[in-house]
Amino acid sequence: AQSVTQLGSHVSVSEGALVLLRCNYSSSVPPYLFWYVQYPNQGLQLLLKYTTGATLVKGINGFEAEFKKSETSFHLTKPSAHMSDAAEYFCAVRGGRHTGNQFYFGTGTSLTVIP
Amino acid sequence: DTAVSQTPKYLVTQMGNDKSIKCEQNLGHDTMYWYKQDSKKFLKIMFSYNNKELIINETVPNRFSPKSPDKAHLNLHINSLELGDSAVYFCASSPTGGGEKLFFGSGTQLSVL
């Protein structure tokens, strides 16, 4: 079965500080992992994804995530937070054909950036 | 051109009414979805269609009925609206491949009074 756990429903960082949003997954098949961002009153946009290959994945807006199979984690980081990063972030895993290729989302982490 | 478009953006209605939300994608994707996002931002899959056929139907009341006239459209009809139906509803689409991402519409905020 596939599932995603995001630790911390709310994270606050100072502008310029490191952003770390945690995601752990469980999957019975090699996972496809995604991070999405949702700005207020908007739909979700893809930040980055891991399918195969290099375990450090770079995305848009300076974000990156590292797939660690041994830890079943896919944490999202950004070296220096910007005010415009304030948003809701969702980690997701995509299941295989037996699940209809369904996406399983975490409960989200709300990021606040303090000036 | 908007890739996944849904209408209306806002929907305010009374309890007991019937309403529909329309969704269209111009990306040529095989699979379309409806998600419900509650006030705590939790995203719950409701339905998934692949080439006009229902492949996922999560536990939702049968007052919710999806209809897919062709693979570019997936509409959501809701009968006898209840207060608890108030939420943001997102349409999404994706290619069938496992590593492919979801493309989301901008959402329909439904308020049932």
Coordinates of N, CA and C in Angstrom, one line a residue:
Chain A
A1 N 0.8 -1.2 0.0 CA 0.0 0.0 0.0 C 0.9 1.2 0.0
Q2 N 0.4 2.3 -0.6 CA 1.1 3.5 -0.7 C 0.5 4.6 0.3
S3 N 1.4 5.3 1.0 CA 0.9 6.4 1.8 C 2.1 7.4 2.0
V4 N 1.7 8.5 2.4 CA 2.7 9.6 2.6 C 2.4 10.3 4.0
T5 N 3.5 10.5 4.7 CA 3.4 11.2 6.0 C 4.2 12.5 6.0
Q6 N 3.6 13.6 6.2 CA 4.4 14.9 6.3 C 4.4 15.3 7.8
L7 N 5.6 15.4 8.3 CA 5.8 15.7 9.7 C 5.8 17.2 9.8
G8 N 4.9 17.7 10.7 CA 4.8 19.2 10.9 C 3.8 19.8 9.9
S9 N 2.6 20.1 10.4 CA 1.6 20.7 9.6 C 1.9 22.2 9.4
H10 N 2.7 22.8 10.3 CA 3.1 24.2 10.1 C 4.5 24.3 10.4
V11 N 5.2 25.0 9.5 CA 6.7 25.3 9.7 C 6.9 26.8 9.5
S12 N 7.6 27.4 10.4 CA 7.9 28.8 10.3 C 9.4 29.0 10.2
V13 N 9.9 29.8 9.3 CA 11.3 30.1 9.1 C 11.5 31.6 8.9
S14 N 12.7 32.1 9.2 CA 13.0 33.5 9.0 C 13.4 33.6 7.5
E15 N 13.2 34.7 7.0 CA 13.7 35.0 5.6 C 15.2 34.8 5.6
G16 N 15.6 34.1 4.6 CA 17.1 33.8 4.4 C 17.5 32.5 5.1
A17 N 16.7 31.9 5.9 CA 17.0 30.7 6.7 C 16.7 29.5 5.8
L18 N 17.3 28.3 6.2 CA 17.1 27.1 5.6 C 15.6 26.6 5.7
V19 N 15.0 26.1 4.6 CA 13.7 25.5 4.7 C 13.9 24.0 4.6
L20 N 13.3 23.3 5.5 CA 13.3 21.8 5.5 C 11.9 21.3 5.8
L21 N 11.3 20.7 4.8 CA 9.9 20.1 5.0 C 10.1 18.6 4.8
R22 N 9.5 17.9 5.8 CA 9.8 16.5 5.9 C 8.7 15.6 5.3
C23 N 9.1 14.6 4.6 CA 8.1 13.7 4.0 C 8.7 12.2 4.0
N24 N 7.9 11.4 4.6 CA 8.2 9.9 4.6 C 7.1 9.2 3.8
Y25 N 7.5 8.1 3.1 CA 6.5 7.4 2.3 C 6.5 6.0 2.6
S26 N 5.5 5.3 2.3 CA 5.5 3.8 2.2 C 5.0 3.4 0.9
S27 N 5.6 2.4 0.3 CA 5.2 2.0 -1.0 C 5.6 0.6 -1.2
S28 N 4.8 -0.2 -1.8 CA 5.1 -1.6 -2.1 C 5.8 -1.8 -3.4
V29 N 6.0 -0.7 -4.1 CA 6.7 -0.8 -5.4 C 7.7 0.4 -5.4
P30 N 8.7 0.3 -6.3 CA 9.5 1.5 -6.4 C 8.7 2.8 -6.6
P31 N 9.0 3.8 -5.7 CA 8.0 4.9 -5.7 C 8.3 6.0 -6.8
Y32 N 7.3 6.6 -7.2 CA 7.4 7.9 -7.9 C 7.0 8.9 -6.9
L33 N 7.9 9.9 -6.6 CA 7.6 10.8 -5.5 C 7.6 12.3 -6.1
F34 N 6.7 13.0 -5.5 CA 6.5 14.4 -6.0 C 6.3 15.4 -4.8
W35 N 6.7 16.6 -5.1 CA 6.4 17.7 -4.2 C 5.6 18.7 -5.0
Y36 N 4.5 19.1 -4.4 CA 3.6 20.2 -5.0 C 3.5 21.4 -4.1
V37 N 3.4 22.6 -4.7 CA 3.1 23.8 -3.9 C 1.8 24.4 -4.3
Q38 N 1.1 24.9 -3.2 CA -0.2 25.5 -3.5 C -0.1 26.9 -2.9
Y39 N -0.2 27.9 -3.7 CA -0.3 29.3 -3.2 C -1.7 29.6 -2.9
P40 N -2.0 30.6 -2.1 CA -3.3 30.9 -1.7 C -4.3 31.1 -2.9
N41 N -5.4 30.4 -2.8 CA -6.5 30.5 -3.8 C -6.0 30.0 -5.2
Q42 N -5.1 29.1 -5.2 CA -4.7 28.6 -6.5 C -4.7 27.1 -6.4
G43 N -4.5 26.5 -7.6 CA -4.3 25.0 -7.7 C -2.9 24.6 -7.3
L44 N -2.6 23.3 -7.4 CA -1.3 22.8 -7.0 C -0.4 22.9 -8.2
Q45 N 0.8 23.2 -8.0 CA 1.9 23.2 -9.0 C 3.0 22.3 -8.7
L46 N 3.6 21.6 -9.6 CA 4.7 20.7 -9.4 C 5.9 21.5 -9.1
L47 N 6.6 21.1 -7.9 CA 7.9 21.7 -7.6 C 9.0 20.8 -8.2
L48 N 8.9 19.5 -8.0 CA 9.9 18.6 -8.4 C 9.3 17.2 -8.3
K49 N 10.0 16.2 -8.9 CA 9.6 14.8 -8.8 C 10.8 13.9 -8.9
Y50 N 10.7 12.8 -8.3 CA 11.7 11.7 -8.5 C 11.1 10.5 -9.1
T51 N 11.7 10.0 -10.2 CA 11.2 8.8 -10.8 C 12.3 7.7 -10.7
T52 N 13.4 7.9 -11.4 CA 14.6 7.0 -11.3 C 15.8 7.9 -11.4
G53 N 17.0 7.2 -11.2 CA 18.2 7.9 -11.5 C 18.7 8.6 -10.2
A54 N 19.3 9.8 -10.5 CA 19.9 10.6 -9.4 C 18.9 10.8 -8.3
T55 N 19.4 10.6 -7.1 CA 18.5 10.7 -5.9 C 18.3 12.1 -5.4
L56 N 19.2 13.0 -5.8 CA 19.0 14.5 -5.5 C 18.3 15.1 -6.7
V57 N 17.1 15.6 -6.4 CA 16.3 16.2 -7.5 C 16.2 17.7 -7.3
K58 N 16.5 18.4 -8.3 CA 16.3 19.9 -8.3 C 15.0 20.3 -8.9
G59 N 14.3 21.3 -8.3 CA 13.1 21.7 -8.8 C 13.1 23.2 -9.1
I60 N 11.9 23.8 -9.2 CA 11.8 25.2 -9.5 C 12.0 26.0 -8.2
N61 N 12.3 27.3 -8.4 CA 12.4 28.3 -7.3 C 13.5 27.9 -6.3
G62 N 14.5 27.2 -6.7 CA 15.6 26.8 -5.8 C 15.4 25.7 -4.8
F63 N 14.3 25.0 -5.0 CA 14.0 23.8 -4.1 C 14.7 22.6 -4.6
E64 N 15.0 21.7 -3.7 CA 15.5 20.4 -4.1 C 15.0 19.4 -3.1
A65 N 15.1 18.1 -3.4 CA 14.7 17.0 -2.5 C 15.6 15.8 -2.8
E66 N 15.8 15.1 -1.7 CA 16.7 13.9 -1.9 C 15.9 12.6 -1.5
F67 N 15.9 11.7 -2.4 CA 15.3 10.4 -2.2 C 16.2 9.5 -1.5
K68 N 15.8 9.1 -0.3 CA 16.6 8.2 0.5 C 15.8 6.9 0.8
K69 N 16.2 5.9 0.0 CA 15.4 4.6 0.1 C 15.5 4.0 1.5
S70 N 16.7 4.1 2.1 CA 16.9 3.4 3.4 C 16.1 4.0 4.4
E71 N 15.8 5.3 4.3 CA 15.0 6.0 5.3 C 13.6 6.3 4.8
T72 N 13.2 5.8 3.7 CA 11.9 6.0 3.0 C 11.5 7.5 3.2
S73 N 12.4 8.3 2.8 CA 12.2 9.8 2.9 C 12.4 10.5 1.6
F74 N 11.8 11.7 1.6 CA 11.9 12.5 0.4 C 11.7 14.0 0.9
H75 N 12.6 14.4 1.7 CA 12.5 15.7 2.3 C 12.8 16.8 1.3
L76 N 12.1 17.9 1.5 CA 12.2 19.1 0.6 C 13.1 20.2 1.3
T77 N 14.0 20.7 0.6 CA 14.9 21.8 1.2 C 15.0 22.9 0.2
K78 N 15.4 24.1 0.9 CA 15.8 25.3 0.1 C 16.8 26.0 1.0
P79 N 17.9 26.4 0.5 CA 19.0 26.9 1.3 C 18.6 28.3 2.0
S80 N 17.8 29.1 1.3 CA 17.5 30.4 1.8 C 16.0 30.8 1.5
A81 N 15.2 30.9 2.5 CA 13.8 31.1 2.3 C 13.6 32.6 1.8
H82 N 12.6 32.7 1.0 CA 12.1 34.0 0.5 C 10.7 34.2 0.9
M83 N 10.3 35.4 1.0 CA 8.9 35.7 1.4 C 7.9 35.0 0.5
S84 N 8.3 35.0 -0.8 CA 7.3 34.4 -1.8 C 7.2 32.9 -1.7
D85 N 8.0 32.3 -0.8 CA 7.9 30.8 -0.6 C 6.7 30.4 0.3
A86 N 6.1 31.4 1.0 CA 5.0 31.1 1.9 C 3.9 30.5 1.1
A87 N 3.5 29.3 1.5 CA 2.5 28.5 0.8 C 2.3 27.2 1.5
E88 N 1.4 26.4 0.9 CA 1.1 25.1 1.4 C 1.9 24.1 0.5
Y89 N 2.6 23.1 1.1 CA 3.4 22.2 0.4 C 2.9 20.8 0.6
F90 N 2.8 20.0 -0.5 CA 2.3 18.7 -0.4 C 3.3 17.7 -1.0
C91 N 3.5 16.6 -0.3 CA 4.3 15.5 -0.8 C 3.3 14.5 -1.3
A92 N 3.7 13.8 -2.4 CA 2.8 12.8 -2.9 C 3.6 11.6 -3.5
V93 N 3.0 10.4 -3.5 CA 3.6 9.2 -4.1 C 2.6 8.7 -5.0
R94 N 3.0 8.2 -6.2 CA 2.1 7.6 -7.2 C 2.3 6.1 -7.1
G95 N 1.1 5.5 -7.0 CA 1.1 4.0 -7.0 C 1.2 3.4 -8.3
G96 N 1.3 2.1 -8.4 CA 1.4 1.4 -9.7 C 0.1 1.2 -10.3
R97 N 0.1 0.4 -11.4 CA -1.1 0.1 -12.1 C -2.2 -0.5 -11.3
H98 N -1.8 -1.3 -10.3 CA -2.8 -2.0 -9.5 C -3.6 -1.0 -8.7
T99 N -3.1 0.3 -8.5 CA -3.9 1.3 -7.8 C -4.5 2.3 -8.8
G100 N -4.5 1.9 -10.1 CA -4.9 2.9 -11.1 C -4.0 4.0 -11.3
N101 N -2.7 3.8 -10.9 CA -1.7 4.9 -11.0 C -2.2 6.1 -10.1
Q102 N -2.8 5.8 -9.0 CA -3.4 6.9 -8.2 C -2.3 7.6 -7.5
F103 N -2.5 8.9 -7.2 CA -1.6 9.8 -6.4 C -2.1 9.8 -5.0
Y104 N -1.2 9.6 -4.1 CA -1.5 9.6 -2.6 C -0.8 10.9 -2.1
F105 N -1.6 11.8 -1.5 CA -1.0 13.0 -1.0 C -0.9 13.0 0.5
G106 N 0.1 13.7 1.0 CA 0.3 13.9 2.4 C -0.7 15.0 2.9
T107 N -0.8 15.3 4.1 CA -1.7 16.2 4.7 C -1.3 17.6 4.5
G108 N -0.1 17.9 4.0 CA 0.3 19.2 3.7 C 1.1 19.9 4.8
T109 N 2.0 20.8 4.5 CA 2.7 21.6 5.5 C 2.6 23.0 5.0
S110 N 2.1 23.8 5.9 CA 2.0 25.3 5.7 C 3.3 25.9 6.1
L111 N 3.9 26.6 5.1 CA 5.2 27.3 5.4 C 4.9 28.8 5.5
T112 N 5.4 29.3 6.7 CA 5.3 30.7 6.9 C 6.8 31.3 6.9
V113 N 7.0 32.4 6.2 CA 8.3 33.0 6.2 C 8.2 34.3 6.9
I114 N 9.0 34.4 7.9 CA 9.0 35.6 8.8 C 10.0 36.6 8.3
P115 N 9.6 37.9 8.1 CA 10.6 38.9 7.6 C 11.7 39.2 8.6
Chain B
D1 N -3.1 29.4 -23.3 CA -4.2 28.5 -23.1 C -4.1 27.7 -21.8
T2 N -5.2 27.7 -21.0 CA -5.2 27.0 -19.8 C -5.2 25.5 -20.0
A3 N -4.3 24.7 -19.3 CA -4.2 23.3 -19.6 C -5.4 22.5 -19.0
V4 N -5.7 22.8 -17.8 CA -6.9 22.2 -17.1 C -7.8 23.3 -16.6
S5 N -8.9 23.4 -17.2 CA -9.8 24.5 -16.8 C -11.1 24.0 -16.2
Q6 N -11.5 24.6 -15.1 CA -12.7 24.2 -14.5 C -13.6 25.4 -14.2
T7 N -14.9 25.2 -14.3 CA -15.8 26.3 -14.1 C -17.0 25.8 -13.3
P8 N -17.6 26.6 -12.4 CA -17.2 28.0 -12.1 C -16.1 28.0 -11.1
K9 N -15.5 29.1 -10.9 CA -14.4 29.3 -9.9 C -15.0 29.3 -8.5
Y10 N -16.2 30.0 -8.4 CA -16.9 30.1 -7.1 C -18.3 29.6 -7.3
L11 N -18.9 28.9 -6.3 CA -20.2 28.4 -6.4 C -20.8 28.6 -5.0
V12 N -21.8 29.4 -4.9 CA -22.5 29.6 -3.6 C -24.0 29.2 -3.8
T13 N -24.4 28.3 -3.0 CA -25.8 27.7 -3.2 C -26.4 27.3 -1.9
Q14 N -27.7 27.0 -1.9 CA -28.4 26.6 -0.7 C -28.4 25.1 -0.6
M15 N -28.6 24.7 0.7 CA -28.7 23.3 0.9 C -29.9 22.7 0.1
G16 N -29.7 21.5 -0.3 CA -30.7 20.8 -1.1 C -30.7 21.0 -2.6
N17 N -29.9 22.0 -3.0 CA -29.8 22.3 -4.5 C -29.0 21.2 -5.1
D18 N -29.1 21.2 -6.5 CA -28.2 20.4 -7.3 C -27.3 21.3 -8.1
K19 N -26.0 20.9 -8.2 CA -25.1 21.8 -9.0 C -24.1 20.9 -9.7
S20 N -23.5 21.5 -10.7 CA -22.5 20.8 -11.5 C -21.2 21.7 -11.6
I21 N -20.1 21.0 -11.7 CA -18.8 21.7 -11.9 C -18.2 21.0 -13.2
K22 N -17.8 21.8 -14.1 CA -17.2 21.3 -15.4 C -15.7 21.4 -15.4
C23 N -15.1 20.4 -16.1 CA -13.7 20.4 -16.2 C -13.3 19.9 -17.6
E24 N -12.3 20.6 -18.1 CA -11.8 20.3 -19.5 C -10.3 20.4 -19.5
Q25 N -9.6 19.4 -20.1 CA -8.2 19.5 -20.3 C -7.8 19.4 -21.8
N26 N -6.9 20.2 -22.2 CA -6.5 20.3 -23.6 C -5.1 19.7 -23.7
L27 N -4.7 18.8 -22.8 CA -3.3 18.2 -22.8 C -3.2 16.9 -23.5
G28 N -4.4 16.3 -23.9 CA -4.4 15.0 -24.5 C -4.2 13.9 -23.5
H29 N -4.4 14.1 -22.2 CA -4.1 13.1 -21.2 C -5.2 12.1 -21.2
D30 N -4.9 10.9 -20.7 CA -5.8 9.8 -20.7 C -6.6 9.7 -19.4
T31 N -6.0 10.3 -18.3 CA -6.6 10.1 -17.0 C -7.0 11.5 -16.4
M32 N -8.2 11.5 -15.9 CA -8.7 12.7 -15.2 C -9.2 12.4 -13.8
Y33 N -9.1 13.3 -12.9 CA -9.4 13.1 -11.5 C -10.3 14.3 -10.9
W34 N -11.0 13.9 -9.9 CA -11.6 14.9 -9.0 C -11.1 14.7 -7.6
Y35 N -10.6 15.8 -7.0 CA -10.1 15.9 -5.6 C -11.0 16.9 -4.8
K36 N -11.2 16.6 -3.6 CA -11.8 17.5 -2.6 C -10.8 17.9 -1.6
Q37 N -10.7 19.3 -1.4 CA -9.8 19.8 -0.4 C -10.6 20.5 0.7
D38 N -10.5 20.0 1.9 CA -11.3 20.5 3.0 C -10.6 21.8 3.6
S39 N -11.3 22.3 4.6 CA -10.8 23.5 5.2 C -9.4 23.4 5.8
K40 N -9.0 22.2 6.1 CA -7.7 21.9 6.7 C -6.6 21.6 5.6
K41 N -7.0 21.8 4.4 CA -6.2 21.7 3.2 C -5.9 20.2 2.8
F42 N -6.6 19.3 3.5 CA -6.4 17.9 3.2 C -7.0 17.6 1.8
L43 N -6.2 16.9 1.0 CA -6.7 16.5 -0.4 C -7.1 15.1 -0.4
K44 N -8.4 14.9 -0.9 CA -8.9 13.5 -0.9 C -9.3 13.2 -2.3
I45 N -8.8 12.1 -2.9 CA -9.3 11.7 -4.2 C -10.7 11.3 -4.1
M46 N -11.5 11.7 -5.1 CA -12.9 11.3 -5.2 C -13.1 10.3 -6.3
F47 N -12.7 10.7 -7.5 CA -12.9 9.9 -8.7 C -11.7 9.9 -9.6
S48 N -11.5 8.9 -10.3 CA -10.5 8.9 -11.4 C -11.1 8.2 -12.6
Y49 N -10.9 8.8 -13.8 CA -11.3 8.2 -15.0 C -10.2 8.1 -16.0
N50 N -10.1 6.9 -16.6 CA -9.1 6.7 -17.7 C -9.8 6.4 -19.0
N51 N -9.6 7.2 -20.0 CA -10.3 7.1 -21.3 C -11.8 6.9 -21.1
K52 N -12.4 7.7 -20.3 CA -13.8 7.8 -20.1 C -14.4 6.7 -19.2
E53 N -13.5 5.8 -18.7 CA -14.0 4.8 -17.8 C -13.6 5.0 -16.4
L54 N -14.5 4.8 -15.5 CA -14.2 5.0 -14.0 C -13.2 3.9 -13.6
I55 N -12.1 4.3 -13.0 CA -11.2 3.4 -12.4 C -11.0 3.5 -10.9
I56 N -11.3 4.6 -10.3 CA -11.3 4.8 -8.9 C -12.5 5.5 -8.5
N57 N -13.2 5.0 -7.5 CA -14.4 5.6 -6.9 C -14.2 5.5 -5.4
E58 N -13.6 6.4 -4.8 CA -13.4 6.4 -3.4 C -14.8 6.5 -2.7
T59 N -14.7 6.3 -1.4 CA -16.0 6.4 -0.6 C -16.5 7.8 -0.6
V60 N -17.3 8.1 -1.5 CA -18.0 9.4 -1.5 C -19.5 9.1 -1.6
P61 N -20.3 10.0 -1.1 CA -21.8 9.7 -1.2 C -22.2 9.6 -2.6
N62 N -23.2 8.8 -2.8 CA -23.7 8.6 -4.2 C -24.5 9.9 -4.7
R63 N -24.5 10.9 -3.9 CA -25.0 12.2 -4.4 C -24.1 12.8 -5.4
F64 N -22.8 12.4 -5.3 CA -21.8 12.8 -6.3 C -21.7 11.9 -7.5
S65 N -21.9 12.4 -8.6 CA -21.8 11.6 -9.8 C -20.9 12.2 -10.9
P66 N -19.8 11.6 -11.2 CA -19.0 12.1 -12.3 C -19.5 11.7 -13.6
K67 N -19.2 12.5 -14.6 CA -19.6 12.1 -16.0 C -18.5 12.5 -16.9
S68 N -18.1 11.6 -17.8 CA -17.0 11.9 -18.7 C -17.5 11.6 -20.1
P69 N -18.0 12.7 -20.8 CA -18.5 12.5 -22.2 C -17.4 12.2 -23.2
D70 N -16.2 12.6 -22.9 CA -15.0 12.2 -23.7 C -13.8 12.4 -22.9
K71 N -12.7 11.9 -23.3 CA -11.5 11.9 -22.4 C -10.9 13.2 -22.1
A72 N -11.4 14.3 -22.7 CA -11.0 15.6 -22.4 C -11.8 16.3 -21.4
H73 N -13.0 15.7 -21.0 CA -13.9 16.3 -20.1 C -14.3 15.4 -19.0
L74 N -14.3 15.9 -17.7 CA -14.8 15.2 -16.6 C -15.6 16.1 -15.7
N75 N -16.9 16.0 -15.7 CA -17.8 16.9 -15.0 C -18.2 16.2 -13.7
L76 N -18.5 17.0 -12.7 CA -19.0 16.5 -11.4 C -20.3 17.1 -11.1
H77 N -21.3 16.2 -10.9 CA -22.6 16.7 -10.6 C -22.9 16.3 -9.1
I78 N -23.5 17.2 -8.4 CA -23.8 17.0 -7.0 C -25.2 17.2 -6.7
N79 N -25.9 16.2 -6.2 CA -27.3 16.3 -5.9 C -27.5 16.6 -4.4
S80 N -28.6 17.3 -4.1 CA -29.0 17.5 -2.7 C -27.9 18.0 -1.8
L81 N -27.3 19.1 -2.2 CA -26.1 19.6 -1.5 C -26.3 19.7 0.0
E82 N -25.3 19.4 0.8 CA -25.3 19.5 2.2 C -24.2 20.5 2.7
L83 N -24.3 20.9 3.9 CA -23.4 21.9 4.5 C -21.9 21.3 4.4
G84 N -21.8 20.0 4.6 CA -20.5 19.4 4.7 C -19.8 19.2 3.3
D85 N -20.6 19.6 2.3 CA -20.0 19.5 0.9 C -19.2 20.8 0.6
S86 N -19.3 21.8 1.5 CA -18.5 23.0 1.3 C -17.0 22.6 1.3
A87 N -16.3 23.0 0.3 CA -14.9 22.7 0.1 C -14.4 23.3 -1.2
V88 N -13.2 23.0 -1.5 CA -12.6 23.4 -2.8 C -12.5 22.1 -3.6
Y89 N -13.0 22.1 -4.8 CA -12.9 20.9 -5.6 C -11.9 21.1 -6.7
F90 N -11.0 20.2 -6.9 CA -10.0 20.4 -7.9 C -10.1 19.2 -8.9
C91 N -10.1 19.6 -10.2 CA -10.0 18.7 -11.3 C -8.5 18.6 -11.6
A92 N -8.1 17.4 -12.1 CA -6.7 17.2 -12.5 C -6.6 16.2 -13.6
S93 N -5.5 16.2 -14.3 CA -5.3 15.2 -15.4 C -3.9 14.8 -15.4
S94 N -3.6 13.7 -15.9 CA -2.2 13.2 -16.1 C -2.2 12.2 -17.2
P95 N -1.0 12.0 -17.8 CA -0.7 10.9 -18.7 C -0.8 9.6 -17.9
T96 N -0.8 8.5 -18.5 CA -1.0 7.3 -17.8 C 0.3 6.8 -17.1
G97 N 1.4 7.1 -17.6 CA 2.7 6.6 -17.1 C 2.9 7.0 -15.7
G98 N 3.6 6.0 -14.9 CA 3.7 6.2 -13.5 C 4.5 7.4 -13.1
G99 N 5.5 7.8 -13.8 CA 6.3 8.9 -13.4 C 5.8 10.3 -13.8
E100 N 4.6 10.3 -14.4 CA 4.1 11.5 -14.9 C 3.4 12.3 -13.8
K101 N 3.4 13.6 -13.9 CA 2.8 14.4 -12.9 C 1.3 14.7 -13.1
L102 N 0.7 15.2 -12.1 CA -0.7 15.7 -12.2 C -0.7 17.1 -12.6
F103 N -1.6 17.5 -13.4 CA -1.8 18.9 -13.8 C -3.2 19.3 -13.1
F104 N -3.1 20.3 -12.3 CA -4.4 20.7 -11.6 C -5.0 21.9 -12.2
G105 N -6.4 21.9 -12.1 CA -7.1 23.1 -12.4 C -7.0 24.1 -11.2
S106 N -7.6 25.2 -11.4 CA -7.4 26.3 -10.3 C -8.4 26.1 -9.2
G107 N -9.3 25.2 -9.3 CA -10.2 24.9 -8.2 C -11.6 25.6 -8.3
T108 N -12.6 24.9 -7.7 CA -13.9 25.5 -7.6 C -14.2 25.6 -6.1
Q109 N -14.4 26.8 -5.6 CA -14.8 26.9 -4.1 C -16.3 26.8 -4.0
L110 N -16.7 25.7 -3.4 CA -18.2 25.5 -3.2 C -18.6 25.9 -1.8
S111 N -19.5 26.8 -1.7 CA -20.0 27.1 -0.3 C -21.5 26.8 -0.3
V112 N -21.9 25.9 0.6 CA -23.3 25.5 0.8 C -23.8 26.2 2.0
L113 N -24.9 27.0 1.8 CA -25.4 27.8 2.9 C -26.7 27.2 3.5

